[in-house]
Amino acid sequence: AVASFTHELQSLSKLLLPRTDLLRDAMLQLIPEEDVAKKSKFDNPYYLLQLIRNDDIKLHQWLNYSLNAIRRDKRDRKEILLKDYFNNLKLSWAPSLEQKNIHFDINPNEGEPIFYGYEIDLDSIFNNLITNAVTSLLRTSGNDKRITLKWICQSGFLKVDFMDNGLGLAAEYTQNPQMIFDAFETSSRDKNGNKTGTGMGLFIVKGIIDSYPDAQIYVNPVPKGFCMKIILKLK
């Protein structure tokens, strides 16, 4: 659906941020900002304009993320320079994570290792993991909310530890962690205890991993938080 409306969505994305600037400039010619500074927030047009701009920024980020995710070149099998891929992954998530006060650390790695496959597959893997980590971190207290991605290349394989310091593996899966990869399995619940997640994210991730030869994914036990180990064969 996003691909079908790419042109229209691109046009909308380009208009989102300038429109509030243009409206602000027009308002300043008629209503000096200091004239309404003492009014309550919801009687102050400049405060209301800022709320609109904040929503425009979120929508702009989502549109850019969505349009970038379905680029045609991401659906072609090709050589992917992993160092560039992980740096771009961090950049694409930065605005959203900064708003939520979540730090995303990716360890620097020497060399230029290459993975041969579909970039959209890597996106599906790591975007699902990041989404799950964010959900867990937003349910924790404290200011040090952190996602860490550590990767090394050994003996022709990419080895990734994807970690967060959130709630960790739900108690219902501690005896059999591999259950989290089953379709419709989710620990996300509302205040009444009803399941709210689709339970498809990690099922999709596991399916992608299994489609590559000699690839593995499993829960790696850690003292605090959650860690997923991913192993992919390099070119």
JSON list of C-alpha atoms in Angstrom, two decimals:
[
{"chain": "A", "resi": 1, "resn": "ALA", "atom": "CA", "xyz": [0.00, 0.00, 0.00]},
{"chain": "A", "resi": 2, "resn": "VAL", "atom": "CA", "xyz": [2.86, 2.39, 0.83]},
{"chain": "A", "resi": 3, "resn": "ALA", "atom": "CA", "xyz": [4.55, 1.53, -2.47]},
{"chain": "A", "resi": 4, "resn": "SER", "atom": "CA", "xyz": [1.34, 2.26, -4.40]},
{"chain": "A", "resi": 5, "resn": "PHE", "atom": "CA", "xyz": [1.14, 5.79, -3.00]},
{"chain": "A", "resi": 6, "resn": "THR", "atom": "CA", "xyz": [4.86, 6.56, -2.91]},
{"chain": "A", "resi": 7, "resn": "HIS", "atom": "CA", "xyz": [4.65, 9.74, -4.99]},
{"chain": "A", "resi": 8, "resn": "GLU", "atom": "CA", "xyz": [1.76, 11.19, -2.98]},
{"chain": "A", "resi": 9, "resn": "LEU", "atom": "CA", "xyz": [3.38, 10.33, 0.35]},
{"chain": "A", "resi": 10, "resn": "GLN", "atom": "CA", "xyz": [6.69, 11.86, -0.72]},
{"chain": "A", "resi": 11, "resn": "SER", "atom": "CA", "xyz": [4.89, 15.09, -1.63]},
{"chain": "A", "resi": 12, "resn": "LEU", "atom": "CA", "xyz": [3.09, 15.13, 1.71]},
{"chain": "A", "resi": 13, "resn": "SER", "atom": "CA", "xyz": [6.32, 14.50, 3.62]},
{"chain": "A", "resi": 14, "resn": "LYS", "atom": "CA", "xyz": [8.02, 17.47, 1.94]},
{"chain": "A", "resi": 15, "resn": "LEU", "atom": "CA", "xyz": [5.18, 19.82, 2.94]},
{"chain": "A", "resi": 16, "resn": "LEU", "atom": "CA", "xyz": [4.82, 18.81, 6.58]},
{"chain": "A", "resi": 17, "resn": "LEU", "atom": "CA", "xyz": [7.61, 20.78, 8.24]},
{"chain": "A", "resi": 18, "resn": "PRO", "atom": "CA", "xyz": [7.58, 24.01, 6.16]},
{"chain": "A", "resi": 19, "resn": "ARG", "atom": "CA", "xyz": [3.84, 24.55, 6.62]},
{"chain": "A", "resi": 20, "resn": "THR", "atom": "CA", "xyz": [4.03, 25.39, 10.33]},
{"chain": "A", "resi": 21, "resn": "ASP", "atom": "CA", "xyz": [6.97, 27.73, 9.70]},
{"chain": "A", "resi": 22, "resn": "LEU", "atom": "CA", "xyz": [4.97, 29.56, 7.05]},
{"chain": "A", "resi": 23, "resn": "LEU", "atom": "CA", "xyz": [1.93, 29.81, 9.33]},
{"chain": "A", "resi": 24, "resn": "ARG", "atom": "CA", "xyz": [4.08, 31.10, 12.20]},
{"chain": "A", "resi": 25, "resn": "ASP", "atom": "CA", "xyz": [5.58, 33.82, 9.98]},
{"chain": "A", "resi": 26, "resn": "ALA", "atom": "CA", "xyz": [2.08, 34.91, 8.94]},
{"chain": "A", "resi": 27, "resn": "MET", "atom": "CA", "xyz": [0.83, 34.95, 12.54]},
{"chain": "A", "resi": 28, "resn": "LEU", "atom": "CA", "xyz": [3.75, 37.06, 13.75]},
{"chain": "A", "resi": 29, "resn": "GLN", "atom": "CA", "xyz": [2.73, 39.82, 11.34]},
{"chain": "A", "resi": 30, "resn": "LEU", "atom": "CA", "xyz": [-0.70, 39.98, 12.98]},
{"chain": "A", "resi": 31, "resn": "ILE", "atom": "CA", "xyz": [-0.15, 38.82, 16.58]},
{"chain": "A", "resi": 32, "resn": "PRO", "atom": "CA", "xyz": [3.18, 39.53, 18.28]},
{"chain": "A", "resi": 33, "resn": "GLU", "atom": "CA", "xyz": [4.18, 36.53, 20.38]},
{"chain": "A", "resi": 34, "resn": "GLU", "atom": "CA", "xyz": [4.62, 38.66, 23.53]},
{"chain": "A", "resi": 35, "resn": "ASP", "atom": "CA", "xyz": [0.96, 39.77, 23.31]},
{"chain": "A", "resi": 36, "resn": "VAL", "atom": "CA", "xyz": [-0.24, 36.25, 24.07]},
{"chain": "A", "resi": 37, "resn": "ALA", "atom": "CA", "xyz": [2.64, 35.11, 26.27]},
{"chain": "A", "resi": 38, "resn": "LYS", "atom": "CA", "xyz": [0.59, 35.44, 29.48]},
{"chain": "A", "resi": 39, "resn": "LYS", "atom": "CA", "xyz": [-2.44, 33.57, 28.21]},
{"chain": "A", "resi": 40, "resn": "SER", "atom": "CA", "xyz": [-3.11, 29.98, 29.22]},
{"chain": "A", "resi": 41, "resn": "LYS", "atom": "CA", "xyz": [-1.51, 27.34, 27.02]},
{"chain": "A", "resi": 42, "resn": "PHE", "atom": "CA", "xyz": [-4.65, 26.45, 25.14]},
{"chain": "A", "resi": 43, "resn": "ASP", "atom": "CA", "xyz": [-5.52, 30.10, 24.50]},
{"chain": "A", "resi": 44, "resn": "ASN", "atom": "CA", "xyz": [-2.06, 30.73, 23.10]},
{"chain": "A", "resi": 45, "resn": "PRO", "atom": "CA", "xyz": [-2.00, 30.14, 19.31]},
{"chain": "A", "resi": 46, "resn": "TYR", "atom": "CA", "xyz": [1.79, 29.75, 19.31]},
{"chain": "A", "resi": 47, "resn": "TYR", "atom": "CA", "xyz": [1.59, 26.93, 21.85]},
{"chain": "A", "resi": 48, "resn": "LEU", "atom": "CA", "xyz": [-1.09, 25.21, 19.77]},
{"chain": "A", "resi": 49, "resn": "LEU", "atom": "CA", "xyz": [1.02, 25.68, 16.66]},
{"chain": "A", "resi": 50, "resn": "GLN", "atom": "CA", "xyz": [3.95, 23.98, 18.39]},
{"chain": "A", "resi": 51, "resn": "LEU", "atom": "CA", "xyz": [1.73, 20.98, 19.22]},
{"chain": "A", "resi": 52, "resn": "ILE", "atom": "CA", "xyz": [0.81, 20.73, 15.55]},
{"chain": "A", "resi": 53, "resn": "ARG", "atom": "CA", "xyz": [4.48, 20.96, 14.57]},
{"chain": "A", "resi": 54, "resn": "ASN", "atom": "CA", "xyz": [5.42, 18.19, 17.02]},
{"chain": "A", "resi": 55, "resn": "ASP", "atom": "CA", "xyz": [2.87, 15.89, 15.40]},
{"chain": "A", "resi": 56, "resn": "ASP", "atom": "CA", "xyz": [4.08, 16.92, 11.93]},
{"chain": "A", "resi": 57, "resn": "ILE", "atom": "CA", "xyz": [7.64, 15.97, 12.92]},
{"chain": "A", "resi": 58, "resn": "LYS", "atom": "CA", "xyz": [6.49, 12.51, 14.06]},
{"chain": "A", "resi": 59, "resn": "LEU", "atom": "CA", "xyz": [4.51, 11.98, 10.86]},
{"chain": "A", "resi": 60, "resn": "HIS", "atom": "CA", "xyz": [7.43, 13.22, 8.75]},
{"chain": "A", "resi": 61, "resn": "GLN", "atom": "CA", "xyz": [9.76, 10.73, 10.46]},
{"chain": "A", "resi": 62, "resn": "TRP", "atom": "CA", "xyz": [7.30, 7.88, 9.99]},
{"chain": "A", "resi": 63, "resn": "LEU", "atom": "CA", "xyz": [6.79, 8.66, 6.31]},
{"chain": "A", "resi": 64, "resn": "ASN", "atom": "CA", "xyz": [10.53, 8.83, 5.69]},
{"chain": "A", "resi": 65, "resn": "TYR", "atom": "CA", "xyz": [11.02, 5.54, 7.53]},
{"chain": "A", "resi": 66, "resn": "SER", "atom": "CA", "xyz": [8.22, 3.83, 5.58]},
{"chain": "A", "resi": 67, "resn": "LEU", "atom": "CA", "xyz": [9.29, 5.16, 2.19]},
{"chain": "A", "resi": 68, "resn": "ASN", "atom": "CA", "xyz": [12.90, 4.22, 2.85]},
{"chain": "A", "resi": 69, "resn": "ALA", "atom": "CA", "xyz": [11.89, 0.72, 3.96]},
{"chain": "A", "resi": 70, "resn": "ILE", "atom": "CA", "xyz": [10.30, -0.18, 0.61]},
{"chain": "A", "resi": 71, "resn": "ARG", "atom": "CA", "xyz": [12.99, 1.21, -1.70]},
{"chain": "A", "resi": 72, "resn": "ARG", "atom": "CA", "xyz": [13.34, -1.07, -4.71]},
{"chain": "A", "resi": 73, "resn": "ASP", "atom": "CA", "xyz": [17.07, -1.65, -4.19]},
{"chain": "A", "resi": 74, "resn": "LYS", "atom": "CA", "xyz": [16.34, -3.12, -0.75]},
{"chain": "A", "resi": 75, "resn": "ARG", "atom": "CA", "xyz": [14.44, -5.93, -2.47]},
{"chain": "A", "resi": 76, "resn": "ASP", "atom": "CA", "xyz": [17.39, -6.97, -4.62]},
{"chain": "A", "resi": 77, "resn": "ARG", "atom": "CA", "xyz": [19.94, -9.54, -3.47]},
{"chain": "A", "resi": 78, "resn": "LYS", "atom": "CA", "xyz": [23.25, -7.74, -3.29]},
{"chain": "A", "resi": 79, "resn": "GLU", "atom": "CA", "xyz": [26.44, -7.18, -1.35]},
{"chain": "A", "resi": 80, "resn": "ILE", "atom": "CA", "xyz": [25.78, -5.20, 1.85]},
{"chain": "A", "resi": 81, "resn": "LEU", "atom": "CA", "xyz": [28.62, -3.46, 3.63]},
{"chain": "A", "resi": 82, "resn": "LEU", "atom": "CA", "xyz": [27.72, -4.18, 7.25]},
{"chain": "A", "resi": 83, "resn": "LYS", "atom": "CA", "xyz": [29.51, -1.21, 8.77]},
{"chain": "A", "resi": 84, "resn": "ASP", "atom": "CA", "xyz": [27.45, 1.17, 6.62]},
{"chain": "A", "resi": 85, "resn": "TYR", "atom": "CA", "xyz": [24.26, -0.79, 7.22]},
{"chain": "A", "resi": 86, "resn": "PHE", "atom": "CA", "xyz": [24.47, -0.62, 11.02]},
{"chain": "A", "resi": 87, "resn": "ASN", "atom": "CA", "xyz": [25.41, 3.07, 10.97]},
{"chain": "A", "resi": 88, "resn": "ASN", "atom": "CA", "xyz": [22.38, 3.83, 8.77]},
{"chain": "A", "resi": 89, "resn": "LEU", "atom": "CA", "xyz": [20.16, 1.71, 11.03]},
{"chain": "A", "resi": 90, "resn": "LYS", "atom": "CA", "xyz": [21.18, 3.84, 14.01]},
{"chain": "A", "resi": 91, "resn": "LEU", "atom": "CA", "xyz": [20.60, 7.08, 12.09]},
{"chain": "A", "resi": 92, "resn": "SER", "atom": "CA", "xyz": [17.13, 6.03, 10.92]},
{"chain": "A", "resi": 93, "resn": "TRP", "atom": "CA", "xyz": [16.02, 5.27, 14.51]},
{"chain": "A", "resi": 94, "resn": "ALA", "atom": "CA", "xyz": [17.74, 8.24, 16.17]},
{"chain": "A", "resi": 95, "resn": "PRO", "atom": "CA", "xyz": [14.85, 10.78, 16.03]},
{"chain": "A", "resi": 96, "resn": "SER", "atom": "CA", "xyz": [12.28, 8.36, 17.47]},
{"chain": "A", "resi": 97, "resn": "LEU", "atom": "CA", "xyz": [14.57, 7.00, 20.18]},
{"chain": "A", "resi": 98, "resn": "GLU", "atom": "CA", "xyz": [15.75, 10.46, 21.23]},
{"chain": "A", "resi": 99, "resn": "GLN", "atom": "CA", "xyz": [12.14, 11.49, 21.84]},
{"chain": "A", "resi": 100, "resn": "LYS", "atom": "CA", "xyz": [11.78, 8.52, 24.16]},
{"chain": "A", "resi": 101, "resn": "ASN", "atom": "CA", "xyz": [15.14, 9.13, 25.90]},
{"chain": "A", "resi": 102, "resn": "ILE", "atom": "CA", "xyz": [16.47, 5.76, 24.75]},
{"chain": "A", "resi": 103, "resn": "HIS", "atom": "CA", "xyz": [20.17, 5.44, 23.93]},
{"chain": "A", "resi": 104, "resn": "PHE", "atom": "CA", "xyz": [21.15, 3.23, 20.99]},
{"chain": "A", "resi": 105, "resn": "ASP", "atom": "CA", "xyz": [24.79, 2.14, 21.02]},
{"chain": "A", "resi": 106, "resn": "ILE", "atom": "CA", "xyz": [26.47, 0.22, 18.20]},
{"chain": "A", "resi": 107, "resn": "ASN", "atom": "CA", "xyz": [30.02, -0.88, 18.83]},
{"chain": "A", "resi": 108, "resn": "PRO", "atom": "CA", "xyz": [32.54, 0.26, 16.22]},
{"chain": "A", "resi": 109, "resn": "ASN", "atom": "CA", "xyz": [34.04, -2.57, 14.22]},
{"chain": "A", "resi": 110, "resn": "GLU", "atom": "CA", "xyz": [37.16, -2.59, 12.10]},
{"chain": "A", "resi": 111, "resn": "GLY", "atom": "CA", "xyz": [37.28, -4.00, 8.59]},
{"chain": "A", "resi": 112, "resn": "GLU", "atom": "CA", "xyz": [34.75, -4.03, 5.78]},
{"chain": "A", "resi": 113, "resn": "PRO", "atom": "CA", "xyz": [32.78, -7.30, 6.15]},
{"chain": "A", "resi": 114, "resn": "ILE", "atom": "CA", "xyz": [30.16, -7.99, 3.48]},
{"chain": "A", "resi": 115, "resn": "PHE", "atom": "CA", "xyz": [26.85, -9.82, 3.78]},
{"chain": "A", "resi": 116, "resn": "TYR", "atom": "CA", "xyz": [25.25, -11.09, 0.59]},
{"chain": "A", "resi": 117, "resn": "GLY", "atom": "CA", "xyz": [21.47, -11.01, 0.75]},
{"chain": "A", "resi": 118, "resn": "TYR", "atom": "CA", "xyz": [18.44, -8.75, 0.85]},
{"chain": "A", "resi": 119, "resn": "GLU", "atom": "CA", "xyz": [18.70, -5.50, 2.77]},
{"chain": "A", "resi": 120, "resn": "ILE", "atom": "CA", "xyz": [14.96, -5.67, 3.43]},
{"chain": "A", "resi": 121, "resn": "ASP", "atom": "CA", "xyz": [15.63, -8.93, 5.32]},
{"chain": "A", "resi": 122, "resn": "LEU", "atom": "CA", "xyz": [18.12, -7.22, 7.62]},
{"chain": "A", "resi": 123, "resn": "ASP", "atom": "CA", "xyz": [15.60, -4.41, 8.12]},
{"chain": "A", "resi": 124, "resn": "SER", "atom": "CA", "xyz": [12.89, -6.89, 9.09]},
{"chain": "A", "resi": 125, "resn": "ILE", "atom": "CA", "xyz": [15.20, -8.55, 11.61]},
{"chain": "A", "resi": 126, "resn": "PHE", "atom": "CA", "xyz": [16.61, -5.50, 13.35]},
{"chain": "A", "resi": 127, "resn": "ASN", "atom": "CA", "xyz": [13.56, -3.25, 13.14]},
{"chain": "A", "resi": 128, "resn": "ASN", "atom": "CA", "xyz": [11.49, -5.95, 14.82]},
{"chain": "A", "resi": 129, "resn": "LEU", "atom": "CA", "xyz": [14.09, -6.37, 17.56]},
{"chain": "A", "resi": 130, "resn": "ILE", "atom": "CA", "xyz": [14.34, -2.61, 18.12]},
{"chain": "A", "resi": 131, "resn": "THR", "atom": "CA", "xyz": [10.55, -2.28, 18.27]},
{"chain": "A", "resi": 132, "resn": "ASN", "atom": "CA", "xyz": [10.35, -5.02, 20.91]},
{"chain": "A", "resi": 133, "resn": "ALA", "atom": "CA", "xyz": [13.18, -3.42, 22.89]},
{"chain": "A", "resi": 134, "resn": "VAL", "atom": "CA", "xyz": [11.47, -0.02, 22.85]},
{"chain": "A", "resi": 135, "resn": "THR", "atom": "CA", "xyz": [8.21, -1.57, 24.10]},
{"chain": "A", "resi": 136, "resn": "SER", "atom": "CA", "xyz": [10.08, -3.20, 26.98]},
{"chain": "A", "resi": 137, "resn": "LEU", "atom": "CA", "xyz": [12.11, -0.11, 27.87]},
{"chain": "A", "resi": 138, "resn": "LEU", "atom": "CA", "xyz": [9.06, 2.16, 27.96]},
{"chain": "A", "resi": 139, "resn": "ARG", "atom": "CA", "xyz": [7.63, -0.10, 30.67]},
{"chain": "A", "resi": 140, "resn": "THR", "atom": "CA", "xyz": [10.67, 0.33, 32.91]},
{"chain": "A", "resi": 141, "resn": "SER", "atom": "CA", "xyz": [11.48, 3.14, 35.29]},
{"chain": "A", "resi": 142, "resn": "GLY", "atom": "CA", "xyz": [14.78, 5.02, 35.46]},
{"chain": "A", "resi": 143, "resn": "ASN", "atom": "CA", "xyz": [16.58, 7.26, 33.05]},
{"chain": "A", "resi": 144, "resn": "ASP", "atom": "CA", "xyz": [19.22, 4.90, 31.67]},
{"chain": "A", "resi": 145, "resn": "LYS", "atom": "CA", "xyz": [17.21, 3.16, 28.94]},
{"chain": "A", "resi": 146, "resn": "ARG", "atom": "CA", "xyz": [19.62, 1.56, 26.53]},
{"chain": "A", "resi": 147, "resn": "ILE", "atom": "CA", "xyz": [19.74, -0.62, 23.41]},
{"chain": "A", "resi": 148, "resn": "THR", "atom": "CA", "xyz": [23.14, -2.08, 22.50]},
{"chain": "A", "resi": 149, "resn": "LEU", "atom": "CA", "xyz": [24.15, -3.83, 19.30]},
{"chain": "A", "resi": 150, "resn": "LYS", "atom": "CA", "xyz": [27.55, -5.53, 19.38]},
{"chain": "A", "resi": 151, "resn": "TRP", "atom": "CA", "xyz": [28.84, -7.27, 16.31]},
{"chain": "A", "resi": 152, "resn": "ILE", "atom": "CA", "xyz": [32.00, -9.08, 15.33]},
{"chain": "A", "resi": 153, "resn": "CYS", "atom": "CA", "xyz": [33.12, -11.19, 12.38]},
{"chain": "A", "resi": 154, "resn": "GLN", "atom": "CA", "xyz": [34.72, -14.54, 13.13]},
{"chain": "A", "resi": 155, "resn": "SER", "atom": "CA", "xyz": [35.58, -17.44, 10.82]},
{"chain": "A", "resi": 156, "resn": "GLY", "atom": "CA", "xyz": [33.38, -16.19, 8.00]},
{"chain": "A", "resi": 157, "resn": "PHE", "atom": "CA", "xyz": [30.35, -15.42, 10.16]},
{"chain": "A", "resi": 158, "resn": "LEU", "atom": "CA", "xyz": [28.70, -12.24, 11.43]},
{"chain": "A", "resi": 159, "resn": "LYS", "atom": "CA", "xyz": [27.88, -12.62, 15.13]},
{"chain": "A", "resi": 160, "resn": "VAL", "atom": "CA", "xyz": [25.51, -10.08, 16.66]},
{"chain": "A", "resi": 161, "resn": "ASP", "atom": "CA", "xyz": [24.48, -9.59, 20.28]},
{"chain": "A", "resi": 162, "resn": "PHE", "atom": "CA", "xyz": [21.37, -7.42, 20.36]},
{"chain": "A", "resi": 163, "resn": "MET", "atom": "CA", "xyz": [20.66, -6.29, 23.93]},
{"chain": "A", "resi": 164, "resn": "ASP", "atom": "CA", "xyz": [18.46, -3.97, 25.97]},
{"chain": "A", "resi": 165, "resn": "ASN", "atom": "CA", "xyz": [18.27, -3.27, 29.69]},
{"chain": "A", "resi": 166, "resn": "GLY", "atom": "CA", "xyz": [14.49, -3.50, 29.83]},
{"chain": "A", "resi": 167, "resn": "LEU", "atom": "CA", "xyz": [12.21, -6.03, 31.51]},
{"chain": "A", "resi": 168, "resn": "GLY", "atom": "CA", "xyz": [13.93, -9.07, 30.03]},
{"chain": "A", "resi": 169, "resn": "LEU", "atom": "CA", "xyz": [12.35, -12.32, 28.91]},
{"chain": "A", "resi": 170, "resn": "ALA", "atom": "CA", "xyz": [8.79, -12.75, 30.20]},
{"chain": "A", "resi": 171, "resn": "ALA", "atom": "CA", "xyz": [8.47, -15.33, 32.97]},
{"chain": "A", "resi": 172, "resn": "GLU", "atom": "CA", "xyz": [6.19, -17.54, 30.84]},
{"chain": "A", "resi": 173, "resn": "TYR", "atom": "CA", "xyz": [9.09, -18.17, 28.41]},
{"chain": "A", "resi": 174, "resn": "THR", "atom": "CA", "xyz": [12.01, -18.71, 30.80]},
{"chain": "A", "resi": 175, "resn": "GLN", "atom": "CA", "xyz": [11.71, -22.50, 30.67]},
{"chain": "A", "resi": 176, "resn": "ASN", "atom": "CA", "xyz": [11.44, -22.59, 26.89]},
{"chain": "A", "resi": 177, "resn": "PRO", "atom": "CA", "xyz": [12.78, -19.35, 25.33]},
{"chain": "A", "resi": 178, "resn": "GLN", "atom": "CA", "xyz": [12.38, -20.67, 21.76]},
{"chain": "A", "resi": 179, "resn": "MET", "atom": "CA", "xyz": [8.60, -20.31, 22.18]},
{"chain": "A", "resi": 180, "resn": "ILE", "atom": "CA", "xyz": [8.94, -16.58, 21.50]},
{"chain": "A", "resi": 181, "resn": "PHE", "atom": "CA", "xyz": [9.54, -17.45, 17.83]},
{"chain": "A", "resi": 182, "resn": "ASP", "atom": "CA", "xyz": [6.19, -19.24, 17.48]},
{"chain": "A", "resi": 183, "resn": "ALA", "atom": "CA", "xyz": [3.42, -17.53, 15.53]},
{"chain": "A", "resi": 184, "resn": "PHE", "atom": "CA", "xyz": [0.99, -15.46, 17.66]},
{"chain": "A", "resi": 185, "resn": "GLU", "atom": "CA", "xyz": [3.14, -15.77, 20.81]},
{"chain": "A", "resi": 186, "resn": "THR", "atom": "CA", "xyz": [3.23, -12.45, 22.67]},
{"chain": "A", "resi": 187, "resn": "SER", "atom": "CA", "xyz": [3.73, -11.28, 26.24]},
{"chain": "A", "resi": 188, "resn": "SER", "atom": "CA", "xyz": [2.26, -7.82, 25.55]},
{"chain": "A", "resi": 189, "resn": "ARG", "atom": "CA", "xyz": [-0.93, -7.32, 27.55]},
{"chain": "A", "resi": 190, "resn": "ASP", "atom": "CA", "xyz": [-3.28, -4.50, 28.45]},
{"chain": "A", "resi": 191, "resn": "LYS", "atom": "CA", "xyz": [-4.24, -3.55, 32.01]},
{"chain": "A", "resi": 192, "resn": "ASN", "atom": "CA", "xyz": [-6.86, -6.33, 32.02]},
{"chain": "A", "resi": 193, "resn": "GLY", "atom": "CA", "xyz": [-4.33, -8.99, 31.10]},
{"chain": "A", "resi": 194, "resn": "ASN", "atom": "CA", "xyz": [-5.54, -9.41, 27.52]},
{"chain": "A", "resi": 195, "resn": "LYS", "atom": "CA", "xyz": [-2.88, -10.02, 24.89]},
{"chain": "A", "resi": 196, "resn": "THR", "atom": "CA", "xyz": [-2.35, -6.97, 22.66]},
{"chain": "A", "resi": 197, "resn": "GLY", "atom": "CA", "xyz": [0.67, -7.82, 20.50]},
{"chain": "A", "resi": 198, "resn": "THR", "atom": "CA", "xyz": [0.32, -9.61, 17.15]},
{"chain": "A", "resi": 199, "resn": "GLY", "atom": "CA", "xyz": [2.91, -12.22, 18.08]},
{"chain": "A", "resi": 200, "resn": "MET", "atom": "CA", "xyz": [4.20, -12.19, 14.50]},
{"chain": "A", "resi": 201, "resn": "GLY", "atom": "CA", "xyz": [7.35, -10.06, 14.74]},
{"chain": "A", "resi": 202, "resn": "LEU", "atom": "CA", "xyz": [9.79, -12.68, 16.00]},
{"chain": "A", "resi": 203, "resn": "PHE", "atom": "CA", "xyz": [8.06, -15.38, 13.95]},
{"chain": "A", "resi": 204, "resn": "ILE", "atom": "CA", "xyz": [8.91, -13.34, 10.83]},
{"chain": "A", "resi": 205, "resn": "VAL", "atom": "CA", "xyz": [12.48, -12.78, 12.08]},
{"chain": "A", "resi": 206, "resn": "LYS", "atom": "CA", "xyz": [12.98, -16.52, 12.64]},
{"chain": "A", "resi": 207, "resn": "GLY", "atom": "CA", "xyz": [11.60, -17.30, 9.18]},
{"chain": "A", "resi": 208, "resn": "ILE", "atom": "CA", "xyz": [14.08, -14.90, 7.57]},
{"chain": "A", "resi": 209, "resn": "ILE", "atom": "CA", "xyz": [17.01, -16.31, 9.55]},
{"chain": "A", "resi": 210, "resn": "ASP", "atom": "CA", "xyz": [16.03, -19.88, 8.60]},
{"chain": "A", "resi": 211, "resn": "SER", "atom": "CA", "xyz": [16.02, -18.92, 4.91]},
{"chain": "A", "resi": 212, "resn": "TYR", "atom": "CA", "xyz": [19.78, -18.26, 4.98]},
{"chain": "A", "resi": 213, "resn": "PRO", "atom": "CA", "xyz": [22.24, -21.19, 5.10]},
{"chain": "A", "resi": 214, "resn": "ASP", "atom": "CA", "xyz": [24.05, -21.81, 8.41]},
{"chain": "A", "resi": 215, "resn": "ALA", "atom": "CA", "xyz": [22.23, -18.92, 10.10]},
{"chain": "A", "resi": 216, "resn": "GLN", "atom": "CA", "xyz": [21.06, -19.03, 13.73]},
{"chain": "A", "resi": 217, "resn": "ILE", "atom": "CA", "xyz": [19.05, -16.95, 16.18]},
{"chain": "A", "resi": 218, "resn": "TYR", "atom": "CA", "xyz": [18.43, -17.68, 19.85]},
{"chain": "A", "resi": 219, "resn": "VAL", "atom": "CA", "xyz": [17.94, -16.01, 23.21]},
{"chain": "A", "resi": 220, "resn": "ASN", "atom": "CA", "xyz": [21.28, -15.48, 24.95]},
{"chain": "A", "resi": 221, "resn": "PRO", "atom": "CA", "xyz": [20.80, -15.43, 28.77]},
{"chain": "A", "resi": 222, "resn": "VAL", "atom": "CA", "xyz": [22.06, -12.26, 30.49]},
{"chain": "A", "resi": 223, "resn": "PRO", "atom": "CA", "xyz": [21.88, -11.15, 34.16]},
{"chain": "A", "resi": 224, "resn": "LYS", "atom": "CA", "xyz": [19.68, -8.12, 33.37]},
{"chain": "A", "resi": 225, "resn": "GLY", "atom": "CA", "xyz": [17.49, -7.23, 30.44]},
{"chain": "A", "resi": 226, "resn": "PHE", "atom": "CA", "xyz": [17.34, -9.20, 27.22]},
{"chain": "A", "resi": 227, "resn": "CYS", "atom": "CA", "xyz": [19.85, -10.43, 24.65]},
{"chain": "A", "resi": 228, "resn": "MET", "atom": "CA", "xyz": [19.34, -12.03, 21.26]},
{"chain": "A", "resi": 229, "resn": "LYS", "atom": "CA", "xyz": [22.20, -13.76, 19.47]},
{"chain": "A", "resi": 230, "resn": "ILE", "atom": "CA", "xyz": [22.18, -13.72, 15.67]},
{"chain": "A", "resi": 231, "resn": "ILE", "atom": "CA", "xyz": [24.66, -15.53, 13.43]},
{"chain": "A", "resi": 232, "resn": "LEU", "atom": "CA", "xyz": [24.78, -15.00, 9.68]},
{"chain": "A", "resi": 233, "resn": "LYS", "atom": "CA", "xyz": [27.23, -16.34, 7.11]},
{"chain": "A", "resi": 234, "resn": "LEU", "atom": "CA", "xyz": [29.34, -13.68, 5.41]},
{"chain": "A", "resi": 235, "resn": "LYS", "atom": "CA", "xyz": [30.06, -13.52, 1.70]}
]
